[in-house]
Short mmCIF file of C-alpha atoms and ligand atoms in Angstrom, two decimals:
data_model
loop_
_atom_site.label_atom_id
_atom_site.label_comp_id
_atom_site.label_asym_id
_atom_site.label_seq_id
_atom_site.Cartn_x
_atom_site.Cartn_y
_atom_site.Cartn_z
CA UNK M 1 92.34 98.92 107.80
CA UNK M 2 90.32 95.91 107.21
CA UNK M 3 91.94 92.56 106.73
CA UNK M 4 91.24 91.24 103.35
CA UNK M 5 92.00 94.58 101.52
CA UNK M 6 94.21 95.15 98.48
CA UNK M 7 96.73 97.47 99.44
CA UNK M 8 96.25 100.98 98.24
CA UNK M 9 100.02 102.10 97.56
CA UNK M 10 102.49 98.99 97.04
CA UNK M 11 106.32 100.41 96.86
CA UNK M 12 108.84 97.80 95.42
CA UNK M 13 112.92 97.90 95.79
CA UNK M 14 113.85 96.19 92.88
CA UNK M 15 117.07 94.23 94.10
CA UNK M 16 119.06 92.20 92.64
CA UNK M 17 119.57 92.31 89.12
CA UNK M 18 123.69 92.73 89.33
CA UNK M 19 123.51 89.49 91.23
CA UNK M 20 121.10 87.74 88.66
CA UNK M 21 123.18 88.37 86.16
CA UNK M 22 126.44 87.26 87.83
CA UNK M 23 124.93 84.11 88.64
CA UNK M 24 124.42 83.03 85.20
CA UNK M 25 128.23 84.44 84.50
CA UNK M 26 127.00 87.91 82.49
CA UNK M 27 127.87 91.35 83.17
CA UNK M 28 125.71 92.75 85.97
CA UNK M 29 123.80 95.22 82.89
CA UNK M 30 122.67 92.12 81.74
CA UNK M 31 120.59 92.00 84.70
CA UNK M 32 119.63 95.66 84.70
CA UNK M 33 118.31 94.88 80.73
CA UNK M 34 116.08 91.93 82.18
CA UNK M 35 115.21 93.54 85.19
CA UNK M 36 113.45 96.27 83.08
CA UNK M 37 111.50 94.09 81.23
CA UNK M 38 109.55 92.92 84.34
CA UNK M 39 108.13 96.27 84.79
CA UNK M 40 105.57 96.06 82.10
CA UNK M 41 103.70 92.98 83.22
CA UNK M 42 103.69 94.11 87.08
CA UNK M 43 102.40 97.72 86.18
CA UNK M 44 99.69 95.47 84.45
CA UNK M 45 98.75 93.08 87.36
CA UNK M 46 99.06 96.14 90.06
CA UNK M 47 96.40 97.87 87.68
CA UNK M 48 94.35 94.16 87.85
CA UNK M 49 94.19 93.82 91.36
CA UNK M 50 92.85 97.53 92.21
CA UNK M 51 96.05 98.98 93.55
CA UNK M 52 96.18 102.48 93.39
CA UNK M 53 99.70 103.62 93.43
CA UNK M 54 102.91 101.83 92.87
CA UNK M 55 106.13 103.43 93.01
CA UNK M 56 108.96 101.53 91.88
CA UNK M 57 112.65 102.23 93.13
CA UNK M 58 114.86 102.49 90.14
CA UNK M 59 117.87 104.08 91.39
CA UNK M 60 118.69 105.71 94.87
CA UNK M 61 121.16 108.97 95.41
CA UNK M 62 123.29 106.22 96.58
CA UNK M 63 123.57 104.70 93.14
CA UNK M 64 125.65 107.68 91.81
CA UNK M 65 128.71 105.91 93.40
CA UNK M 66 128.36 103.19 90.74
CA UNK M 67 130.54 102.97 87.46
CA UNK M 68 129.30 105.13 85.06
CA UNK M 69 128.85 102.50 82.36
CA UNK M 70 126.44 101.14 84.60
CA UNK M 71 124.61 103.76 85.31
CA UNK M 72 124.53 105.17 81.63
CA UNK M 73 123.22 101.78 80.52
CA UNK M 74 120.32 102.28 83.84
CA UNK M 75 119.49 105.80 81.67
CA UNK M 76 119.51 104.23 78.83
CA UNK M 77 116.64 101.63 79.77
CA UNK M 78 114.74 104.05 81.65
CA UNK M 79 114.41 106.47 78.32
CA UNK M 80 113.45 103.07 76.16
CA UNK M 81 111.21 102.24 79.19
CA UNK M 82 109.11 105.70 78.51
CA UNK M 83 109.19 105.56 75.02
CA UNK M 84 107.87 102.39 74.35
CA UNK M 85 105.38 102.07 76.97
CA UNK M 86 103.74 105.81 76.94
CA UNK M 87 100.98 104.91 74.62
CA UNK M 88 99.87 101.22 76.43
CA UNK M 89 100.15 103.45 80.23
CA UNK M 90 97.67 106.19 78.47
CA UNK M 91 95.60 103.29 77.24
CA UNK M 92 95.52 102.22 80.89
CA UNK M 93 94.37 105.65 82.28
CA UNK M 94 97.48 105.22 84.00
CA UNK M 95 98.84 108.34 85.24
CA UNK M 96 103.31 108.60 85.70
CA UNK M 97 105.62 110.87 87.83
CA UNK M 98 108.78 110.53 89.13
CA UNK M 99 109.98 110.99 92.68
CA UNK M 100 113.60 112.27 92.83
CA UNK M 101 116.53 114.20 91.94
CA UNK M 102 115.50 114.87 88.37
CA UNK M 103 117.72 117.86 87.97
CA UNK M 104 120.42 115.71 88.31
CA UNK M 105 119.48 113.76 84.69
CA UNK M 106 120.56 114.78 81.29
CA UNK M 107 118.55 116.96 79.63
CA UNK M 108 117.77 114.58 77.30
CA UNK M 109 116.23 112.53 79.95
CA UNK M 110 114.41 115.01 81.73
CA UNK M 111 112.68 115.47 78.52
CA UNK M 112 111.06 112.22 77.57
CA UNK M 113 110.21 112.21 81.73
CA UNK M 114 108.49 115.81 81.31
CA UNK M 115 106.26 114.84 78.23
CA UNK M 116 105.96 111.13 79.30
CA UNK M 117 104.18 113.13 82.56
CA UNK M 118 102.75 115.53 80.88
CA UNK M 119 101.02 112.90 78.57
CA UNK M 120 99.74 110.74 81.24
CA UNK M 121 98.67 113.95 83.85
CA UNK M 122 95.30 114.12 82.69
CA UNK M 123 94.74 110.08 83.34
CA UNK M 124 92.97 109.01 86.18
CA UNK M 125 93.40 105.52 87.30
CA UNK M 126 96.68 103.64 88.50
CA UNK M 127 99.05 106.21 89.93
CA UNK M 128 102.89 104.76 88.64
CA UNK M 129 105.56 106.65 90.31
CA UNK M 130 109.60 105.86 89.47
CA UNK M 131 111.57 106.80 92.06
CA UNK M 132 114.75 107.82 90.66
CA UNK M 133 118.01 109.12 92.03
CA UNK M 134 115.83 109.68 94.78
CA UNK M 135 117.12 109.40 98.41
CA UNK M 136 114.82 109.43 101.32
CA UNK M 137 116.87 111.23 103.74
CA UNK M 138 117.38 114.10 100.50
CA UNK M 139 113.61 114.28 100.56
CA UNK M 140 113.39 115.27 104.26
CA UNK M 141 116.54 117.50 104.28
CA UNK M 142 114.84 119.29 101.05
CA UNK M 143 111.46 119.78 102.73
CA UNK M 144 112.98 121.44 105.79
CA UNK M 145 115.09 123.76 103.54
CA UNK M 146 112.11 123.99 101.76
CA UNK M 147 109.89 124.87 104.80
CA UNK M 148 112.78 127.24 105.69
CA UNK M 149 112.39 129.11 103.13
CA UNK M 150 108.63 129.47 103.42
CA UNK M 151 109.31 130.64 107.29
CA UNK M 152 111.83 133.68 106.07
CA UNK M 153 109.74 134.70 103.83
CA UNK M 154 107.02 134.96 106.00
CA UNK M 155 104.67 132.50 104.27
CA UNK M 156 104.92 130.03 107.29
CA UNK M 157 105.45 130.22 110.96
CA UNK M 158 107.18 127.55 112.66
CA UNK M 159 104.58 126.78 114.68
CA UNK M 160 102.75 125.26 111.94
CA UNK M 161 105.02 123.04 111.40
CA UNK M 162 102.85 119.09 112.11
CA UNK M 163 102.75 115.97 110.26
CA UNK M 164 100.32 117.00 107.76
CA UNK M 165 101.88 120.30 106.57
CA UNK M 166 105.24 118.13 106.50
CA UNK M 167 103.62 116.23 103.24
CA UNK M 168 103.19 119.20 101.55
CA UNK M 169 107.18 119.30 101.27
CA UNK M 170 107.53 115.81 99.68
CA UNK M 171 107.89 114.47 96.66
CA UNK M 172 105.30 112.80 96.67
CA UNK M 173 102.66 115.65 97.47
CA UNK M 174 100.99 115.61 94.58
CA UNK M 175 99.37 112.15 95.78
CA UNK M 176 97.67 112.93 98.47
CA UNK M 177 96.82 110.78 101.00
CA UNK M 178 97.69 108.05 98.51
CA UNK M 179 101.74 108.57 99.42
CA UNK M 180 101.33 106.53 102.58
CA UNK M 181 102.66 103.02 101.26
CA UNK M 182 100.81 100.10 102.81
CA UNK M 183 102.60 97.44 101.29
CA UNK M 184 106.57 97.78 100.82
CA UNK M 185 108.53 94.86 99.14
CA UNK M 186 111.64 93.92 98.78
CA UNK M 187 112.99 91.45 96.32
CA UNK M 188 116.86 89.11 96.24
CA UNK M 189 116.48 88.51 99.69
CA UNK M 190 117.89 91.67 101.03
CA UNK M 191 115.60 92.92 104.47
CA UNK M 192 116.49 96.79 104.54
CA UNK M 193 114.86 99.77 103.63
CA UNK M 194 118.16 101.52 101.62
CA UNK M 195 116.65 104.93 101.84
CA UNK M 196 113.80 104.45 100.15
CA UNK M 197 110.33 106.54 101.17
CA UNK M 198 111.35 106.42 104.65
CA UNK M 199 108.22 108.95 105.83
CA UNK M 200 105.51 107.45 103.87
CA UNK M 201 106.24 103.60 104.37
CA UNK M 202 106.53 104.40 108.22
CA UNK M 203 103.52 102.46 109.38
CA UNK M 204 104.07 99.73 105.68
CA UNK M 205 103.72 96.32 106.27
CA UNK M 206 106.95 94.89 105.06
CA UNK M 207 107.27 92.01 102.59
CA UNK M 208 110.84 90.78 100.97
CA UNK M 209 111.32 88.28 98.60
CA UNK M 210 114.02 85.93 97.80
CA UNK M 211 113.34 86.36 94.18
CA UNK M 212 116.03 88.46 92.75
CA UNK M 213 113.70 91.18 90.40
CA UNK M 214 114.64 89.95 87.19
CA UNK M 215 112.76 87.10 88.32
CA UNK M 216 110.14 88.17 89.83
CA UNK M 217 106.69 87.40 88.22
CA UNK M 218 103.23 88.55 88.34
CA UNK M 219 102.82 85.30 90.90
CA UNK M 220 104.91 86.76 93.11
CA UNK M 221 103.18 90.30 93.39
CA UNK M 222 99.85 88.34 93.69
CA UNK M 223 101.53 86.17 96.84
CA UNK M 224 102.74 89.52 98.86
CA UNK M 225 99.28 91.10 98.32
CA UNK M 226 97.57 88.02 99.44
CA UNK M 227 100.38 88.16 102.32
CA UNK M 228 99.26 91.37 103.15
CA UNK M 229 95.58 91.00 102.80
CA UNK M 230 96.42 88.08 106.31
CA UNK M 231 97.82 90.92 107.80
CA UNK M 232 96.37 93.00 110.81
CA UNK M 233 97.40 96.21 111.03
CA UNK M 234 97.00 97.71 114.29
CA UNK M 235 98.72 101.43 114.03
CA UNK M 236 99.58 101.45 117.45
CA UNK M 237 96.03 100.62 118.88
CA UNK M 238 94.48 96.88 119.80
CA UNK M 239 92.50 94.35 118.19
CA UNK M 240 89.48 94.77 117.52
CA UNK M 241 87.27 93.00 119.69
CA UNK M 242 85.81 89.89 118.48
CA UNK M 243 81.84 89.51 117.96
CA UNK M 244 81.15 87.34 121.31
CA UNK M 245 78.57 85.23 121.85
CA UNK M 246 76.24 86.18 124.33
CA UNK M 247 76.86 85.39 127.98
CA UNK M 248 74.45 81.95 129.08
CA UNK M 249 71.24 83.19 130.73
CA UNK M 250 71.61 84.02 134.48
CA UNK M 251 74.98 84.87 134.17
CA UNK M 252 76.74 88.45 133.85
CA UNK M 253 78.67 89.57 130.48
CA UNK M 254 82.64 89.42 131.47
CA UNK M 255 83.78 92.69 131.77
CA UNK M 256 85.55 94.70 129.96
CA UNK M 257 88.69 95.16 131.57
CA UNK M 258 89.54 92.86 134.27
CA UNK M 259 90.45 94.17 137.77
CA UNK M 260 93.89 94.07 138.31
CA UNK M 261 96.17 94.86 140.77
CA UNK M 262 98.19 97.54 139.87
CA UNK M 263 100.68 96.30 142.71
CA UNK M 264 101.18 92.98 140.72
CA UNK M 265 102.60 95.25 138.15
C1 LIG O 1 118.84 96.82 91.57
O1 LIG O 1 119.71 95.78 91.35
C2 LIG O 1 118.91 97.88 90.49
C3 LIG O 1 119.50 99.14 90.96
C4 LIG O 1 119.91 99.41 92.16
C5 LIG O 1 119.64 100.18 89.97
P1 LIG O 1 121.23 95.91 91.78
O2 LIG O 1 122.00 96.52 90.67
O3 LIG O 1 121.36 96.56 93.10
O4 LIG O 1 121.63 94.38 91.90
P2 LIG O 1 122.44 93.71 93.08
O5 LIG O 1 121.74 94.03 94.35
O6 LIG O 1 123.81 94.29 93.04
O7 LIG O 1 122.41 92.27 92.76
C1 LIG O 2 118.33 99.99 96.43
O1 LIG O 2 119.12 98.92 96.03
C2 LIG O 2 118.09 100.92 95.29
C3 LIG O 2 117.31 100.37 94.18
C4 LIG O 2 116.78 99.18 94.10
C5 LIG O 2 117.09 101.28 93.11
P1 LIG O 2 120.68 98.92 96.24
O2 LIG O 2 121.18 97.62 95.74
O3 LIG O 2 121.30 100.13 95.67
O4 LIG O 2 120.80 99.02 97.82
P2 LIG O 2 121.87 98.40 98.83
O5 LIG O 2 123.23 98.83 98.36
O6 LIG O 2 121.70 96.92 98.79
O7 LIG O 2 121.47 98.97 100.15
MG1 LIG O 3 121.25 95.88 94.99
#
């Protein structure tokens, strides 16, 4: 990819609202309450700056070990979350799923999700995925059980097993070759991954933030874009070359690859 380029998919770990909210001596919901209300505007500016997909990380298969207050207050704000902003995300042409566990959700829960989906399936521009009691490792255990399943009953053979078919299995089929995350972030200063889309951010440029996410503001999602836009992303391979000028008249071009000694080696 070019340098310069807005980054298709942009994944963010929101971290840190617990310790927000201790800081300023409130109860670590407090933090969960703020954090939610800096979704809006960053949904907003990812849609300004051409990103395609964003998938936040709202609460890992890990977070069931939390207290359950917290975590009802976490369901709470996610409903809220989908009720009030349904009708500005259609006005956006923005388009919502969620990565995960769902099953695991109240019913009541699972509802608003289905027909905030449902609403938004037919839109076709920002792709705004919540990634919710959702567990990377979970993902690839499911899609080999998954693929398993397809082998027995003779829809697959094993040997078709390859990187490609593998996406077919994951949550995040549906998006194509828009699941590959380019840019992954990381706010409160915390530099791990946590479980999070652990097959599609394998070649992600990595960006973390001291910013704990309550705090983190449209500025900051323009700096790790502009971060990433410096970037040179080499998948494996080498620089380009560089346009050279030509070699002086009389003189031979360099060559390519120098002769060395493989005995130096
Ligand atoms: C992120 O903030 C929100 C969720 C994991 C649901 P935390 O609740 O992890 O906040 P810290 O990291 O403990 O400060
Ligand atoms: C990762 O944050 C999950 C979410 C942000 C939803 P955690 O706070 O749960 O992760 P650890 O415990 O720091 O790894
Ligand atoms: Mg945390």
């Amino acid at each position: 990819m070019a340098v310069g380029a807005v980054p298709r998919h942009v994944a963010i770990i929101m971290d840190g609202n617990g310790r927000w909210a201790q800081q300023k001596g409130r109860p670590r919901v407090f933090g969960h309450i703020r954090g939610c209300g800096r979704v809006k505007p960053v949904v907003r500016e990812a849609d300004r700056l051409g990103i395609k997909a964003l998938t936040l990380y709202a609460f890992s298969t890990e977070n069931w070990s939390r207290p359950e207050q917290e975590i009802a207050v976490l369901w709470r704000l996610l409903k809220k979350y989908l009720v009030r902003e349904a009708d500005e995300l259609h006005r956006r042409n923005i388009r919502f799923r969620v990565i995960g566990e769902v099953e695991r959700l109240s019913p009541d829960l699972r509802e608003v999700i289905d027909k905030t989906t449902q609403r938004l399936s037919g839109n076709t521009g920002l792709q705004l995925t919540f990634a919710v009691s959702y567990g990377a490792r979970r993902e690839l255990a499911r899609a080999a059980k998954l693929f398993a399943e397809d082998v027995a009953r003779g829809r697959r053979k094993p040997e078709e097993m390859n990187e490609d078919l593998m996406e077919h299995y994951l949550w995040t089929a549906e998006m194509g070759d828009q699941a590959e995350v380019d840019l992954l972030i990381r706010t409160s200063g915390e530099m791990r991954v946590s479980n999070f889309l652990l097959w599609q951010a394998a070649y992600a440029e990595l960006y973390f933030e001291d910013a704990c996410w309550p705090d983190f503001e449209v500025a900051h999602l323009v700096r790790a874009v502009n971060d990433y836009a410096s970037r040179e992303r080499r998948f494996g391979s080498v620089p380009e070359p560089k346009a050279t000028s030509k070699p002086p008249v009389g003189q031979n071009a360099q060559p390519l690859l120098p002769s060395i000694s493989l005995e130096l080696c």
